[in-house]
């Protein structure tokens, strides 16, 4: 009595998992989009970038970040603003339906999870190609910058 059915628990677990995946991809894509973008001032989005992927991207040379982002844009691996808005609009519509249809919400979440996984894989592949192409000295210097970041914590706006 008073317990949640297992199927409902799994929906919450799936939703939480999707949210974490979206957060990770968003952090990486955001770091690539904003690291050299128009919001560079103190207190802007660049100051708030954190998470797992951001240090790997922040410590890359500026031109390398730009080239990586161009490659991702050209490949169509990252969803565009229109795609993100359409996905959000679809979720809003499903949430307002009466009666509410959990299966429709589940389907939208599953679609977003697949898109998130594809984007994450594309970002990782582009990063791996970059790192694999570094000379031993350049890769060691990059590792040194990452280690310095780890010891210092997030750096302030330059």
PDB file of C-alpha atoms in Angstrom:
ATOM      1  CA  UNK A   1       0.000   0.000   0.000  1.00  0.00           C
ATOM      2  CA  UNK A   2       1.376   3.400  -0.956  1.00  0.00           C
ATOM      3  CA  UNK A   3       4.223   2.077  -3.102  1.00  0.00           C
ATOM      4  CA  UNK A   4       4.928   3.209  -6.638  1.00  0.00           C
ATOM      5  CA  UNK A   5       4.544   0.520  -9.307  1.00  0.00           C
ATOM      6  CA  UNK A   6       7.910  -0.584 -10.757  1.00  0.00           C
ATOM      7  CA  UNK A   7       7.030   0.696 -14.240  1.00  0.00           C
ATOM      8  CA  UNK A   8       6.561   4.188 -12.882  1.00  0.00           C
ATOM      9  CA  UNK A   9       9.873   4.041 -11.014  1.00  0.00           C
ATOM     10  CA  UNK A  10      11.643   3.022 -14.196  1.00  0.00           C
ATOM     11  CA  UNK A  11      10.138   5.982 -16.034  1.00  0.00           C
ATOM     12  CA  UNK A  12      11.621   8.285 -13.416  1.00  0.00           C
ATOM     13  CA  UNK A  13      14.988   6.519 -13.607  1.00  0.00           C
ATOM     14  CA  UNK A  14      14.959   6.806 -17.406  1.00  0.00           C
ATOM     15  CA  UNK A  15      13.991  10.469 -17.184  1.00  0.00           C
ATOM     16  CA  UNK A  16      16.781  11.182 -14.702  1.00  0.00           C
ATOM     17  CA  UNK A  17      19.280   9.304 -16.860  1.00  0.00           C
ATOM     18  CA  UNK A  18      18.204  11.253 -19.914  1.00  0.00           C
ATOM     19  CA  UNK A  19      18.523  14.503 -18.000  1.00  0.00           C
ATOM     20  CA  UNK A  20      22.082  13.676 -16.977  1.00  0.00           C
ATOM     21  CA  UNK A  21      22.981  12.719 -20.544  1.00  0.00           C
ATOM     22  CA  UNK A  22      21.504  15.957 -21.863  1.00  0.00           C
ATOM     23  CA  UNK A  23      23.443  17.894 -19.238  1.00  0.00           C
ATOM     24  CA  UNK A  24      26.727  16.285 -20.289  1.00  0.00           C
ATOM     25  CA  UNK A  25      26.224  16.902 -24.001  1.00  0.00           C
ATOM     26  CA  UNK A  26      24.944  20.403 -23.288  1.00  0.00           C
ATOM     27  CA  UNK A  27      28.058  21.201 -21.290  1.00  0.00           C
ATOM     28  CA  UNK A  28      30.351  20.011 -24.044  1.00  0.00           C
ATOM     29  CA  UNK A  29      28.403  21.698 -26.828  1.00  0.00           C
ATOM     30  CA  UNK A  30      28.004  24.839 -24.719  1.00  0.00           C
ATOM     31  CA  UNK A  31      31.705  24.961 -24.033  1.00  0.00           C
ATOM     32  CA  UNK A  32      32.423  24.678 -27.730  1.00  0.00           C
ATOM     33  CA  UNK A  33      29.798  27.237 -28.688  1.00  0.00           C
ATOM     34  CA  UNK A  34      30.485  29.790 -26.008  1.00  0.00           C
ATOM     35  CA  UNK A  35      34.185  29.505 -25.251  1.00  0.00           C
ATOM     36  CA  UNK A  36      34.952  32.078 -27.937  1.00  0.00           C
ATOM     37  CA  UNK A  37      31.477  33.470 -28.460  1.00  0.00           C
ATOM     38  CA  UNK A  38      29.857  36.813 -27.788  1.00  0.00           C
ATOM     39  CA  UNK A  39      29.274  36.188 -24.064  1.00  0.00           C
ATOM     40  CA  UNK A  40      32.887  36.224 -22.930  1.00  0.00           C
ATOM     41  CA  UNK A  41      32.586  38.881 -20.243  1.00  0.00           C
ATOM     42  CA  UNK A  42      32.883  38.154 -16.524  1.00  0.00           C
ATOM     43  CA  UNK A  43      29.709  36.629 -15.189  1.00  0.00           C
ATOM     44  CA  UNK A  44      28.672  35.489 -18.670  1.00  0.00           C
ATOM     45  CA  UNK A  45      27.930  31.908 -19.664  1.00  0.00           C
ATOM     46  CA  UNK A  46      31.630  31.126 -20.079  1.00  0.00           C
ATOM     47  CA  UNK A  47      32.126  31.602 -16.338  1.00  0.00           C
ATOM     48  CA  UNK A  48      29.369  29.115 -15.606  1.00  0.00           C
ATOM     49  CA  UNK A  49      30.577  26.289 -17.860  1.00  0.00           C
ATOM     50  CA  UNK A  50      31.410  23.278 -15.761  1.00  0.00           C
ATOM     51  CA  UNK A  51      30.954  19.582 -15.708  1.00  0.00           C
ATOM     52  CA  UNK A  52      32.809  16.673 -17.148  1.00  0.00           C
ATOM     53  CA  UNK A  53      33.621  17.762 -20.688  1.00  0.00           C
ATOM     54  CA  UNK A  54      34.373  21.452 -20.287  1.00  0.00           C
ATOM     55  CA  UNK A  55      37.955  21.163 -18.969  1.00  0.00           C
ATOM     56  CA  UNK A  56      38.940  18.983 -21.926  1.00  0.00           C
ATOM     57  CA  UNK A  57      37.696  21.636 -24.315  1.00  0.00           C
ATOM     58  CA  UNK A  58      38.804  24.720 -22.422  1.00  0.00           C
ATOM     59  CA  UNK A  59      42.406  23.621 -22.340  1.00  0.00           C
ATOM     60  CA  UNK A  60      42.522  23.130 -26.099  1.00  0.00           C
ATOM     61  CA  UNK A  61      43.983  25.925 -28.189  1.00  0.00           C
ATOM     62  CA  UNK A  62      41.298  28.347 -29.372  1.00  0.00           C
ATOM     63  CA  UNK A  63      41.745  27.443 -33.041  1.00  0.00           C
ATOM     64  CA  UNK A  64      41.420  23.730 -32.244  1.00  0.00           C
ATOM     65  CA  UNK A  65      38.080  24.373 -30.492  1.00  0.00           C
ATOM     66  CA  UNK A  66      36.874  26.344 -33.486  1.00  0.00           C
ATOM     67  CA  UNK A  67      37.916  23.632 -35.944  1.00  0.00           C
ATOM     68  CA  UNK A  68      36.267  20.938 -33.846  1.00  0.00           C
ATOM     69  CA  UNK A  69      33.031  22.875 -33.636  1.00  0.00           C
ATOM     70  CA  UNK A  70      33.074  23.567 -37.391  1.00  0.00           C
ATOM     71  CA  UNK A  71      33.527  19.846 -38.048  1.00  0.00           C
ATOM     72  CA  UNK A  72      30.592  19.036 -35.764  1.00  0.00           C
ATOM     73  CA  UNK A  73      28.407  21.666 -37.396  1.00  0.00           C
ATOM     74  CA  UNK A  74      29.326  20.485 -40.888  1.00  0.00           C
ATOM     75  CA  UNK A  75      28.536  16.880 -39.969  1.00  0.00           C
ATOM     76  CA  UNK A  76      25.113  17.809 -38.589  1.00  0.00           C
ATOM     77  CA  UNK A  77      25.946  15.849 -35.424  1.00  0.00           C
ATOM     78  CA  UNK A  78      24.803  18.587 -33.061  1.00  0.00           C
ATOM     79  CA  UNK A  79      21.133  19.518 -33.007  1.00  0.00           C
ATOM     80  CA  UNK A  80      20.474  23.046 -34.138  1.00  0.00           C
ATOM     81  CA  UNK A  81      18.505  25.645 -32.231  1.00  0.00           C
ATOM     82  CA  UNK A  82      15.429  24.848 -34.326  1.00  0.00           C
ATOM     83  CA  UNK A  83      15.678  21.153 -33.463  1.00  0.00           C
ATOM     84  CA  UNK A  84      15.970  21.907 -29.749  1.00  0.00           C
ATOM     85  CA  UNK A  85      13.013  24.293 -29.862  1.00  0.00           C
ATOM     86  CA  UNK A  86      10.894  21.760 -31.774  1.00  0.00           C
ATOM     87  CA  UNK A  87      11.699  19.023 -29.234  1.00  0.00           C
ATOM     88  CA  UNK A  88      10.761  21.305 -26.348  1.00  0.00           C
ATOM     89  CA  UNK A  89       7.546  22.396 -28.091  1.00  0.00           C
ATOM     90  CA  UNK A  90       6.607  18.746 -28.650  1.00  0.00           C
ATOM     91  CA  UNK A  91       7.160  17.955 -24.968  1.00  0.00           C
ATOM     92  CA  UNK A  92       5.089  20.962 -23.892  1.00  0.00           C
ATOM     93  CA  UNK A  93       2.268  19.837 -26.167  1.00  0.00           C
ATOM     94  CA  UNK A  94       2.348  16.282 -24.783  1.00  0.00           C
ATOM     95  CA  UNK A  95       2.392  17.543 -21.190  1.00  0.00           C
ATOM     96  CA  UNK A  96      -0.705  19.660 -21.807  1.00  0.00           C
ATOM     97  CA  UNK A  97      -2.721  16.868 -23.383  1.00  0.00           C
ATOM     98  CA  UNK A  98      -5.793  15.742 -21.499  1.00  0.00           C
ATOM     99  CA  UNK A  99      -5.842  13.027 -20.613  1.00  0.00           C
ATOM    100  CA  UNK A 100      -2.106  12.903 -20.072  1.00  0.00           C
ATOM    101  CA  UNK A 101      -0.349  10.167 -22.068  1.00  0.00           C
ATOM    102  CA  UNK A 102       2.796   8.899 -20.274  1.00  0.00           C
ATOM    103  CA  UNK A 103       3.654   6.714 -23.288  1.00  0.00           C
ATOM    104  CA  UNK A 104       3.889   9.797 -25.523  1.00  0.00           C
ATOM    105  CA  UNK A 105       6.193  11.456 -22.992  1.00  0.00           C
ATOM    106  CA  UNK A 106       8.261   8.285 -22.852  1.00  0.00           C
ATOM    107  CA  UNK A 107       8.552   8.226 -26.641  1.00  0.00           C
ATOM    108  CA  UNK A 108       9.766  11.828 -26.742  1.00  0.00           C
ATOM    109  CA  UNK A 109      12.295  11.130 -23.981  1.00  0.00           C
ATOM    110  CA  UNK A 110      13.561   8.080 -25.857  1.00  0.00           C
ATOM    111  CA  UNK A 111      13.969  10.137 -29.038  1.00  0.00           C
ATOM    112  CA  UNK A 112      15.896  12.812 -27.134  1.00  0.00           C
ATOM    113  CA  UNK A 113      18.061  10.169 -25.452  1.00  0.00           C
ATOM    114  CA  UNK A 114      19.046   8.757 -28.858  1.00  0.00           C
ATOM    115  CA  UNK A 115      19.858  12.239 -30.163  1.00  0.00           C
ATOM    116  CA  UNK A 116      21.872  12.995 -27.025  1.00  0.00           C
ATOM    117  CA  UNK A 117      23.863   9.785 -27.324  1.00  0.00           C
ATOM    118  CA  UNK A 118      24.575  10.485 -31.002  1.00  0.00           C
ATOM    119  CA  UNK A 119      25.730  14.028 -30.219  1.00  0.00           C
ATOM    120  CA  UNK A 120      27.893  12.842 -27.343  1.00  0.00           C
ATOM    121  CA  UNK A 121      29.492  10.188 -29.555  1.00  0.00           C
ATOM    122  CA  UNK A 122      30.189  12.756 -32.279  1.00  0.00           C
ATOM    123  CA  UNK A 123      31.811  15.193 -29.837  1.00  0.00           C
ATOM    124  CA  UNK A 124      33.929  12.421 -28.369  1.00  0.00           C
ATOM    125  CA  UNK A 125      34.999  11.233 -31.829  1.00  0.00           C
ATOM    126  CA  UNK A 126      36.091  14.710 -32.933  1.00  0.00           C
ATOM    127  CA  UNK A 127      37.990  15.197 -29.668  1.00  0.00           C
ATOM    128  CA  UNK A 128      39.640  11.773 -29.978  1.00  0.00           C
ATOM    129  CA  UNK A 129      40.731  12.544 -33.557  1.00  0.00           C
ATOM    130  CA  UNK A 130      42.287  15.790 -32.355  1.00  0.00           C
ATOM    131  CA  UNK A 131      44.140  14.168 -29.448  1.00  0.00           C
ATOM    132  CA  UNK A 132      45.304  11.231 -31.592  1.00  0.00           C
ATOM    133  CA  UNK A 133      46.765  13.716 -34.085  1.00  0.00           C
ATOM    134  CA  UNK A 134      48.883  15.519 -31.499  1.00  0.00           C
ATOM    135  CA  UNK A 135      52.602  14.978 -31.309  1.00  0.00           C
ATOM    136  CA  UNK A 136      53.908  13.384 -28.118  1.00  0.00           C
ATOM    137  CA  UNK A 137      55.144  16.794 -26.936  1.00  0.00           C
ATOM    138  CA  UNK A 138      51.856  18.558 -27.731  1.00  0.00           C
ATOM    139  CA  UNK A 139      49.824  15.811 -26.061  1.00  0.00           C
ATOM    140  CA  UNK A 140      52.049  16.036 -22.959  1.00  0.00           C
ATOM    141  CA  UNK A 141      51.622  19.831 -22.898  1.00  0.00           C
ATOM    142  CA  UNK A 142      47.851  19.380 -23.175  1.00  0.00           C
ATOM    143  CA  UNK A 143      47.935  16.875 -20.309  1.00  0.00           C
ATOM    144  CA  UNK A 144      49.958  19.391 -18.290  1.00  0.00           C
ATOM    145  CA  UNK A 145      47.288  22.056 -18.873  1.00  0.00           C
ATOM    146  CA  UNK A 146      44.591  19.607 -17.765  1.00  0.00           C
ATOM    147  CA  UNK A 147      46.587  18.716 -14.663  1.00  0.00           C
ATOM    148  CA  UNK A 148      47.077  22.386 -13.873  1.00  0.00           C
ATOM    149  CA  UNK A 149      43.320  22.905 -14.245  1.00  0.00           C
ATOM    150  CA  UNK A 150      42.687  19.989 -11.897  1.00  0.00           C
ATOM    151  CA  UNK A 151      45.003  21.456  -9.265  1.00  0.00           C
ATOM    152  CA  UNK A 152      43.782  25.064  -9.625  1.00  0.00           C
ATOM    153  CA  UNK A 153      40.118  24.458 -10.167  1.00  0.00           C
ATOM    154  CA  UNK A 154      38.106  26.418 -12.725  1.00  0.00           C
ATOM    155  CA  UNK A 155      40.023  29.314 -14.160  1.00  0.00           C
ATOM    156  CA  UNK A 156      38.717  32.848 -14.221  1.00  0.00           C
ATOM    157  CA  UNK A 157      37.982  34.854 -17.346  1.00  0.00           C
ATOM    158  CA  UNK A 158      41.173  36.014 -19.027  1.00  0.00           C
TER     159      UNK A 158
END
